[in-house]
Short mmCIF file of C-alpha atoms and ligand atoms in Angstrom, two decimals:
data_model
loop_
_atom_site.label_atom_id
_atom_site.label_comp_id
_atom_site.label_asym_id
_atom_site.label_seq_id
_atom_site.Cartn_x
_atom_site.Cartn_y
_atom_site.Cartn_z
CA UNK A 1 99.65 129.44 56.61
CA UNK A 2 98.30 132.95 56.49
CA UNK A 3 95.34 133.33 53.65
CA UNK A 4 97.87 136.06 52.48
CA UNK A 5 100.15 133.18 52.56
CA UNK A 6 97.90 131.17 50.16
CA UNK A 7 96.94 132.51 48.38
CA UNK A 8 100.18 133.34 46.90
CA UNK A 9 101.06 129.70 47.16
CA UNK A 10 98.32 129.33 44.33
CA UNK A 11 99.10 131.91 42.67
CA UNK A 12 102.58 130.49 41.94
CA UNK A 13 101.12 126.90 41.35
CA UNK A 14 98.63 128.44 38.42
CA UNK A 15 101.50 130.47 36.92
CA UNK A 16 104.13 127.97 36.81
CA UNK A 17 102.81 128.19 33.15
CA UNK A 18 102.99 131.43 32.81
CA UNK A 19 106.51 132.42 34.19
CA UNK A 20 107.86 129.57 31.27
CA UNK A 21 106.34 131.10 28.27
CA UNK A 22 106.96 133.98 28.66
CA UNK A 23 105.27 135.88 24.80
CA UNK A 24 102.07 136.14 24.21
CA UNK A 25 99.76 138.11 21.90
CA UNK A 26 97.84 140.15 22.56
CA UNK A 27 94.76 141.49 20.31
CA UNK A 28 92.45 144.65 20.30
CA UNK A 29 89.70 144.31 18.04
CA UNK A 30 86.12 145.62 17.73
CA UNK A 31 83.96 148.30 15.66
CA UNK A 32 86.87 150.47 16.30
CA UNK A 33 89.10 149.19 14.06
CA UNK A 34 86.49 151.70 11.91
CA UNK A 35 87.01 154.57 12.15
CA UNK A 36 90.92 152.95 12.66
CA UNK A 37 91.73 155.91 15.45
CA UNK A 38 92.90 153.94 18.13
CA UNK A 39 90.28 151.72 20.42
CA UNK A 40 89.02 155.19 22.31
CA UNK A 41 88.12 157.17 19.20
CA UNK A 42 84.47 157.17 20.85
CA UNK A 43 85.66 159.17 23.72
CA UNK A 44 88.52 161.12 22.22
CA UNK A 45 85.68 162.26 20.25
CA UNK A 46 83.29 162.04 22.61
CA UNK A 47 80.90 160.19 19.91
CA UNK A 48 78.21 159.18 21.26
CA UNK A 49 76.41 156.36 21.13
CA UNK A 50 74.31 157.13 18.14
CA UNK A 51 77.47 158.54 16.41
CA UNK A 52 79.32 155.78 16.69
CA UNK A 53 76.22 153.14 15.78
CA UNK A 54 76.89 153.51 12.38
CA UNK A 55 80.12 151.54 12.89
CA UNK A 56 78.12 148.46 14.29
CA UNK A 57 76.22 148.45 11.51
CA UNK A 58 79.02 148.70 9.09
CA UNK A 59 80.52 146.03 10.65
CA UNK A 60 81.66 143.25 8.56
CA UNK A 61 85.18 141.57 8.50
CA UNK A 62 84.76 140.01 5.83
CA UNK A 63 88.77 138.65 5.46
CA UNK A 64 88.87 137.39 9.61
CA UNK A 65 91.37 134.19 9.88
CA UNK A 66 92.10 133.55 13.07
CA UNK A 67 93.89 130.06 11.66
CA UNK A 68 96.06 133.29 10.03
CA UNK A 69 96.28 135.38 13.38
CA UNK A 70 96.81 131.92 15.26
CA UNK A 71 99.48 130.71 12.77
CA UNK A 72 101.59 134.16 12.75
CA UNK A 73 101.67 134.24 16.79
CA UNK A 74 103.14 130.54 16.20
CA UNK A 75 105.56 131.70 14.06
CA UNK A 76 106.56 134.37 16.31
CA UNK A 77 107.62 132.40 19.02
CA UNK A 78 104.62 133.34 20.74
CA UNK A 79 103.00 130.65 23.36
CA UNK A 80 99.75 132.25 24.44
CA UNK A 81 97.55 134.97 23.31
CA UNK A 82 94.67 137.11 24.62
CA UNK A 83 91.72 138.80 22.43
CA UNK A 84 89.63 141.57 23.59
CA UNK A 85 86.02 140.26 23.75
CA UNK A 86 84.49 143.15 25.25
CA UNK A 87 87.10 146.42 25.04
CA UNK A 88 85.48 149.54 26.67
CA UNK A 89 82.62 150.47 23.96
CA UNK A 90 81.01 147.70 25.21
CA UNK A 91 80.84 145.92 22.04
CA UNK A 92 80.72 142.38 22.14
CA UNK A 93 83.41 140.22 19.41
CA UNK A 94 81.43 137.09 21.61
CA UNK A 95 77.48 135.63 21.24
CA UNK A 96 76.25 137.30 24.72
CA UNK A 97 73.59 136.16 25.64
CA UNK A 98 73.22 139.47 28.14
CA UNK A 99 73.71 141.66 24.54
CA UNK A 100 71.94 142.13 21.57
CA UNK A 101 75.39 144.76 21.32
CA UNK A 102 77.57 142.07 19.95
CA UNK A 103 79.30 140.33 16.13
CA UNK A 104 76.36 138.10 15.84
CA UNK A 105 74.69 140.42 15.38
CA UNK A 106 76.18 142.48 13.05
CA UNK A 107 76.83 141.72 9.39
CA UNK A 108 79.65 139.48 11.17
CA UNK A 109 77.26 136.70 11.65
CA UNK A 110 79.72 134.89 13.75
CA UNK A 111 81.22 134.48 17.31
CA UNK A 112 84.42 136.02 17.02
CA UNK A 113 85.48 134.51 20.63
CA UNK A 114 84.88 130.80 19.33
CA UNK A 115 86.12 131.25 15.98
CA UNK A 116 90.11 132.72 18.09
CA UNK A 117 89.98 130.31 21.17
CA UNK A 118 89.50 127.19 18.65
CA UNK A 119 92.40 129.03 16.12
CA UNK A 120 94.69 129.21 18.27
CA UNK A 121 94.46 126.31 20.66
CA UNK A 122 94.31 124.20 17.14
CA UNK A 123 97.79 125.22 17.39
CA UNK A 124 98.93 124.64 20.72
CA UNK A 125 98.79 128.27 22.57
CA UNK A 126 96.91 128.80 25.62
CA UNK A 127 94.87 131.16 25.42
CA UNK A 128 93.29 134.23 27.22
CA UNK A 129 90.17 137.21 26.90
CA UNK A 130 90.49 140.30 27.62
CA UNK A 131 87.03 141.83 29.52
CA UNK A 132 86.55 145.62 29.76
CA UNK A 133 84.99 146.67 33.79
CA UNK A 134 83.91 150.00 31.60
CA UNK A 135 81.34 149.92 29.45
CA UNK A 136 80.53 152.40 27.79
CA UNK A 137 77.21 151.77 25.54
CA UNK A 138 75.53 149.97 29.14
CA UNK A 139 72.99 152.61 30.34
CA UNK A 140 73.31 151.08 33.17
CA UNK A 141 76.90 151.97 33.16
CA UNK A 142 77.93 155.46 34.43
CA UNK A 143 79.15 156.58 31.96
CA UNK A 144 76.79 156.10 29.95
CA UNK A 145 75.15 159.43 27.70
CA UNK A 146 77.67 162.55 26.31
CA UNK A 147 79.67 161.80 29.10
CA UNK A 148 81.65 158.75 28.56
CA UNK A 149 85.19 159.34 29.59
CA UNK A 150 85.26 157.24 32.49
CA UNK A 151 87.97 159.45 34.49
CA UNK A 152 85.33 161.84 34.93
CA UNK A 153 81.49 159.94 35.54
CA UNK A 154 82.83 159.24 39.09
CA UNK A 155 80.14 162.01 40.65
CA UNK A 156 77.00 160.34 38.39
CA UNK A 157 77.68 157.24 39.39
CA UNK A 158 77.68 158.57 42.92
CA UNK A 159 74.23 160.02 42.08
CA UNK A 160 72.57 156.97 40.76
CA UNK A 161 74.64 153.95 42.31
CA UNK A 162 70.80 151.53 42.04
CA UNK A 163 71.33 151.40 38.21
CA UNK A 164 74.78 150.46 38.54
CA UNK A 165 74.19 147.35 40.32
CA UNK A 166 71.75 146.00 37.31
CA UNK A 167 74.92 147.19 35.43
CA UNK A 168 77.08 144.31 37.57
CA UNK A 169 74.14 141.58 37.36
CA UNK A 170 75.26 142.48 33.76
CA UNK A 171 78.88 142.56 33.38
CA UNK A 172 78.96 138.90 36.07
CA UNK A 173 76.83 137.65 34.06
CA UNK A 174 79.36 138.37 30.62
CA UNK A 175 82.13 136.48 32.48
CA UNK A 176 80.23 133.59 33.06
CA UNK A 177 79.26 132.94 30.24
CA UNK A 178 82.74 133.73 28.85
CA UNK A 179 83.97 130.70 31.53
CA UNK A 180 80.57 128.65 30.86
CA UNK A 181 80.74 128.91 27.00
CA UNK A 182 83.89 128.55 25.85
CA UNK A 183 85.83 125.78 27.42
CA UNK A 184 88.82 125.57 29.65
CA UNK A 185 90.24 129.10 28.85
CA UNK A 186 93.86 130.23 30.83
CA UNK A 187 93.40 133.93 31.13
CA UNK A 188 91.15 136.35 31.95
CA UNK A 189 92.61 139.53 30.87
CA UNK A 190 90.32 142.84 33.33
CA UNK A 191 90.67 146.27 31.75
CA UNK A 192 90.45 148.82 34.23
CA UNK A 193 89.77 149.94 37.86
CA UNK A 194 90.13 153.43 39.11
CA UNK A 195 89.39 155.95 41.58
CA UNK A 196 85.73 154.09 43.38
CA UNK A 197 85.40 152.44 40.17
CA UNK A 198 87.53 148.98 41.66
CA UNK A 199 87.24 146.75 44.77
CA UNK A 200 83.80 145.89 45.86
CA UNK A 201 82.46 148.52 43.53
CA UNK A 202 82.37 145.81 40.67
CA UNK A 203 81.50 143.35 43.58
CA UNK A 204 85.06 142.07 43.26
CA UNK A 205 85.06 138.98 46.23
CA UNK A 206 81.80 137.95 44.24
CA UNK A 207 83.40 138.03 41.22
CA UNK A 208 86.93 136.07 41.40
CA UNK A 209 85.11 133.27 44.14
CA UNK A 210 82.68 132.77 40.93
CA UNK A 211 85.83 132.31 38.57
CA UNK A 212 87.74 130.34 40.83
CA UNK A 213 85.04 127.40 41.00
CA UNK A 214 84.19 127.85 37.18
CA UNK A 215 87.90 128.27 36.05
CA UNK A 216 89.92 127.70 39.38
CA UNK A 217 93.09 127.32 37.19
CA UNK A 218 92.29 130.77 35.07
CA UNK A 219 94.89 133.68 35.67
CA UNK A 220 94.10 136.59 36.58
CA UNK A 221 95.44 139.77 35.90
CA UNK A 222 95.98 142.72 38.95
CA UNK A 223 93.60 145.14 37.89
CA UNK A 224 89.97 143.87 39.22
CA UNK A 225 91.33 145.48 42.15
CA UNK A 226 92.72 148.93 41.18
CA UNK A 227 95.71 151.53 42.27
CA UNK A 228 99.01 150.89 42.06
CA UNK A 229 100.08 149.81 38.26
CA UNK A 230 96.96 149.18 37.59
CA UNK A 231 96.68 146.70 40.84
CA UNK A 232 98.11 147.04 44.16
CA UNK A 233 97.97 144.51 46.85
CA UNK A 234 99.22 141.91 44.96
CA UNK A 235 102.53 143.44 46.31
CA UNK A 236 101.51 142.41 49.44
CA UNK A 237 102.30 139.61 51.90
CA UNK A 238 98.65 139.60 52.67
CA UNK A 239 96.97 139.61 49.17
CA UNK A 240 93.32 140.31 48.73
CA UNK A 241 91.27 137.05 47.13
CA UNK A 242 91.08 139.90 44.40
CA UNK A 243 95.01 141.22 44.18
CA UNK A 244 95.31 138.56 41.23
CA UNK A 245 98.30 136.67 39.42
CA UNK A 246 100.46 138.92 37.75
CA UNK A 247 100.40 142.50 37.55
CA UNK A 248 100.30 144.16 34.02
CA UNK A 249 102.63 146.77 34.09
CA UNK A 250 102.14 148.70 30.60
CA UNK A 251 103.88 149.93 27.70
CA UNK A 252 107.08 149.88 31.01
CA UNK A 253 109.46 147.29 31.40
CA UNK A 254 110.51 147.74 35.76
CA UNK A 255 112.88 148.82 36.15
CA UNK A 256 114.09 146.22 38.00
CA UNK A 257 111.09 143.41 37.70
CA UNK A 258 108.84 142.96 40.27
CA UNK A 259 109.46 141.86 44.04
CA UNK A 260 106.80 141.00 46.66
CA UNK A 261 106.58 142.47 50.60
CA UNK A 262 108.63 139.35 50.89
CA UNK A 263 111.47 139.99 48.52
CA UNK A 264 110.03 137.00 46.55
CA UNK A 265 109.37 137.81 42.77
CA UNK A 266 106.34 138.99 41.18
CA UNK A 267 104.75 137.04 38.80
CA UNK A 268 103.93 140.07 36.23
CA UNK A 269 103.86 140.88 32.24
CA UNK A 270 104.20 144.02 30.56
CA UNK A 271 101.74 144.76 27.86
CA UNK A 272 103.07 146.89 24.91
CA UNK A 273 101.88 148.33 22.14
CA UNK A 274 103.97 147.55 18.24
CA UNK A 275 103.29 151.06 17.00
CA UNK A 276 101.69 153.69 19.25
CA UNK A 277 97.74 152.10 19.02
CA UNK A 278 96.69 149.17 21.02
CA UNK A 279 93.49 149.28 17.91
CA UNK A 280 93.85 149.36 14.82
CA UNK A 281 95.68 153.14 13.58
CA UNK A 282 95.49 153.76 10.11
CA UNK A 283 98.07 156.24 10.36
CA UNK A 284 99.91 155.65 12.77
CA UNK A 285 102.98 154.09 11.38
CA UNK A 286 105.36 153.90 14.27
CA UNK A 287 106.01 150.35 14.35
CA UNK A 288 109.45 149.28 16.69
CA UNK A 289 112.05 147.51 14.97
CA UNK A 290 112.03 143.81 15.68
CA UNK A 291 115.39 144.29 17.55
CA UNK A 292 113.93 146.38 19.79
CA UNK A 293 111.41 143.80 19.78
CA UNK A 294 113.35 140.91 20.84
CA UNK A 295 115.57 143.07 23.23
CA UNK A 296 112.53 144.60 25.35
CA UNK A 297 111.58 140.26 25.45
CA UNK A 298 114.73 139.82 26.54
CA UNK A 299 114.35 142.92 29.09
CA UNK A 300 111.29 141.24 30.15
CA UNK A 301 112.56 137.45 30.82
CA UNK A 302 116.16 138.90 32.58
CA UNK A 303 113.80 140.73 35.47
CA UNK A 304 110.90 137.35 35.63
CA UNK A 305 108.64 139.09 33.70
CA UNK A 306 106.83 138.22 30.07
CA UNK A 307 105.58 140.48 27.30
CA UNK A 308 102.28 140.70 25.37
CA UNK A 309 102.81 141.45 22.40
CA UNK A 310 100.02 143.91 20.19
CA UNK A 311 98.74 143.39 17.24
CA UNK A 312 95.26 145.52 16.18
CA UNK A 313 93.90 144.23 13.04
CA UNK A 314 91.87 145.98 10.78
CA UNK A 315 88.64 146.23 9.86
CA UNK A 316 88.33 143.33 7.34
CA UNK A 317 89.86 141.33 10.59
CA UNK A 318 93.68 141.22 8.85
CA UNK A 319 96.33 141.86 10.84
CA UNK A 320 98.92 144.58 9.80
CA UNK A 321 101.50 143.76 7.21
CA UNK A 322 103.80 145.81 9.23
CA UNK A 323 102.85 143.90 12.29
CA UNK A 324 103.47 140.50 10.36
CA UNK A 325 106.78 141.00 9.02
CA UNK A 326 108.51 142.37 12.52
CA UNK A 327 106.54 138.93 14.32
CA UNK A 328 108.39 137.04 11.57
CA UNK A 329 111.82 138.24 12.32
CA UNK A 330 110.99 138.30 16.19
CA UNK A 331 109.77 134.87 14.99
CA UNK A 332 113.17 133.31 13.61
CA UNK A 333 115.37 134.80 16.67
CA UNK A 334 113.10 132.55 18.90
CA UNK A 335 113.80 129.97 16.41
CA UNK A 336 117.62 130.00 17.21
CA UNK A 337 117.34 131.08 20.58
CA UNK A 338 113.89 130.57 22.28
CA UNK A 339 116.54 128.65 24.59
CA UNK A 340 116.99 131.87 26.04
CA UNK A 341 113.80 132.95 26.30
CA UNK A 342 111.78 130.02 27.83
CA UNK A 343 111.60 128.61 30.56
CA UNK A 344 114.18 131.47 32.43
CA UNK A 345 114.68 133.86 33.62
CA UNK A 346 116.29 136.18 36.03
CA UNK A 347 120.11 135.68 37.03
CA UNK A 348 122.24 136.21 39.98
CA UNK A 349 124.46 138.43 38.31
CA UNK A 350 124.47 141.62 38.28
CA UNK A 351 123.73 143.63 34.49
CA UNK A 352 126.88 143.59 31.85
CA UNK A 353 127.57 146.73 30.77
CA UNK A 354 126.86 144.89 27.21
CA UNK A 355 123.53 143.49 27.83
CA UNK A 356 121.54 141.55 29.88
CA UNK A 357 121.88 137.79 31.13
CA UNK A 358 119.11 135.43 31.22
CA UNK A 359 119.54 132.06 32.67
CA UNK A 360 116.76 129.14 33.57
CA UNK A 361 119.64 128.60 36.65
CA UNK A 362 121.74 125.46 34.94
CA UNK A 363 122.68 127.46 31.97
CA UNK A 364 123.71 131.02 31.32
CA UNK A 365 122.80 133.25 28.87
CA UNK A 366 124.35 136.27 27.51
CA UNK A 367 122.84 138.40 24.86
CA UNK A 368 125.47 140.89 23.96
CA UNK A 369 123.09 143.90 22.53
CA UNK A 370 126.29 145.76 22.10
CA UNK A 371 129.12 145.06 19.97
CA UNK A 372 132.53 145.46 22.13
CA UNK A 373 135.81 146.80 21.36
CA UNK A 374 138.02 144.97 23.85
CA UNK A 375 136.62 141.29 24.92
CA UNK A 376 133.41 140.02 26.80
CA UNK A 377 133.55 139.64 30.29
CA UNK A 378 131.25 137.91 32.28
CA UNK A 379 132.15 139.05 36.21
CA UNK A 380 132.73 136.53 38.64
CA UNK A 381 132.18 132.97 36.20
CA UNK A 382 135.65 132.20 35.17
CA UNK A 383 134.79 129.03 37.39
CA UNK A 384 131.67 128.11 36.89
CA UNK A 385 131.97 127.97 33.46
CA UNK A 386 132.53 125.34 31.65
CA UNK A 387 131.96 125.45 28.11
CA UNK A 388 130.13 128.60 25.88
CA UNK A 389 128.46 128.12 22.57
CA UNK A 390 126.54 130.24 20.50
CA UNK A 391 123.30 129.87 20.90
CA UNK A 392 122.43 130.54 17.36
CA UNK A 393 124.24 128.04 15.41
CA UNK A 394 125.85 126.22 18.86
CA UNK A 395 129.37 127.47 17.60
CA UNK A 396 132.56 127.29 20.30
CA UNK A 397 133.13 130.52 22.09
CA UNK A 398 136.81 130.11 23.18
CA UNK A 399 136.61 130.96 26.67
CA UNK A 400 139.85 131.86 28.89
CA UNK A 401 140.29 133.70 31.48
CA UNK A 402 143.38 136.51 30.81
CA UNK A 403 143.81 137.73 33.56
CA UNK A 404 144.45 135.79 37.24
CA UNK A 405 141.68 136.57 39.26
CA UNK A 406 143.97 137.49 42.09
CA UNK A 407 145.21 140.41 40.14
CA UNK A 408 140.87 142.45 40.07
CA UNK A 409 140.81 140.30 43.32
CA UNK A 410 136.88 138.86 43.97
CA UNK A 411 136.49 139.38 40.25
CA UNK A 412 137.06 136.02 38.01
CA UNK A 413 137.64 137.36 33.71
CA UNK A 414 136.10 135.42 31.81
CA UNK A 415 136.78 137.01 27.34
CA UNK A 416 134.64 135.19 24.43
CA UNK A 417 137.28 135.48 21.25
CA UNK A 418 135.51 135.66 18.37
CA UNK A 419 134.71 139.06 17.83
CA UNK A 420 131.82 138.48 15.01
CA UNK A 421 129.95 136.75 17.29
CA UNK A 422 129.51 139.92 19.95
CA UNK A 423 126.95 141.49 17.03
CA UNK A 424 124.53 138.81 19.21
CA UNK A 425 121.26 137.94 18.91
CA UNK A 426 121.10 141.64 16.59
CA UNK A 427 122.42 145.04 15.88
CA UNK A 428 119.23 147.60 16.15
CA UNK A 429 120.64 148.68 12.48
CA UNK A 430 117.51 148.14 10.53
O1 FHN B 501 92.29 151.56 27.92
C1 FHN B 501 92.82 150.86 27.37
C2 FHN B 501 93.68 150.95 26.72
O2 FHN B 501 92.39 150.52 25.62
C3 FHN B 501 94.36 149.19 26.59
O3 FHN B 501 93.11 148.73 26.19
C4 FHN B 501 94.85 149.45 27.82
C5 FHN B 501 95.49 147.62 27.89
O4 FHN B 501 96.70 147.03 28.74
N1 FHN B 501 94.62 149.37 29.05
C6 FHN B 501 93.71 149.94 29.70
C7 FHN B 501 94.63 151.24 28.89
O5 FHN B 501 95.74 151.00 30.72
#
């Protein structure tokens, strides 16, 4: 077995629970919730460290209740959650011994990560942490100073690479803190590599070696490596040791899912916002409907993928009402239809016009999105469908084969009677 094949085998074993659980909560939270213009406000508005400092002084999330967050995630049918331990602004939500730029030194005076982990574990969810490789606050990161847009600092990095190794010591040290002081973590979500700021610029081999020695089971996204879809060799049959365990398409669902050079599915998770911002943005009211979220979840699963759906809590630590309402409706649907999501993946059948299939290998689930004027036909299934029921209430669906297969040659047709069931799971009429 080659090294690459061994890495693929280990990745497959590590991600088994992940591909079963399918649906997680992403949480972007930090100082940027105060300006409430999204998590890139420091960069987009070219705020200096001094401009941004008042938010550090003001940060006081008096209503932070991670148990409420965890209950909302669980009720929504989410099985895991990933919180930003540090985003690009460098502010640490955890009590790092390597910096003073942390939540425990604000009015919050709390280790927000520790409380998040405890609350979500208590609700039975698996837990992960997002950690930004980019750091606009650390003086040894190339972005330090006025020029803080990471895409524009490679020149500065080339000029003064020596200091950068001090940043790497800091970054590796913080990852070590997170994997040492906070119990069993299920996911480490690095973000993001770009250009030369990737791979061994981060000392990725050393970092992964340390991580695997501390928490060998932990699964890692593909953004430590960088390049295509935020990380490239995960798609090859000889991935690097830092290729990651899952691909991380962002704000898109891959048209045909993701397969590797060997033709086998590559674990992947689409991360998607509920409105148009990851961090809290007070003016952004463009939320997706519950039906859209459900259909995106079904689409991910129908392509062997996961959905990591984002919420951006406000400066007081409260998840926006709109987000909670959407999650509650999604949860109602999943409570009745979760069997068609958890432990499911793609069917070998082609996508039907009226919706999508998911399958758990023994049962086929027909997600009928479009009301049909005629019979819902499940091509090539007549000989295999023993019975059909509406997943939501178990009611029988009359399955018959109105035409003999020979009329349509090899295609056999099965139609679902009782058209009222066609509008299932949810019409997009919100
Ligand atoms: O720059 C970040 C962004 O703020 C957000 O965290 C997303 C989430 O995947 N990742 C980066 C953009 O690709």
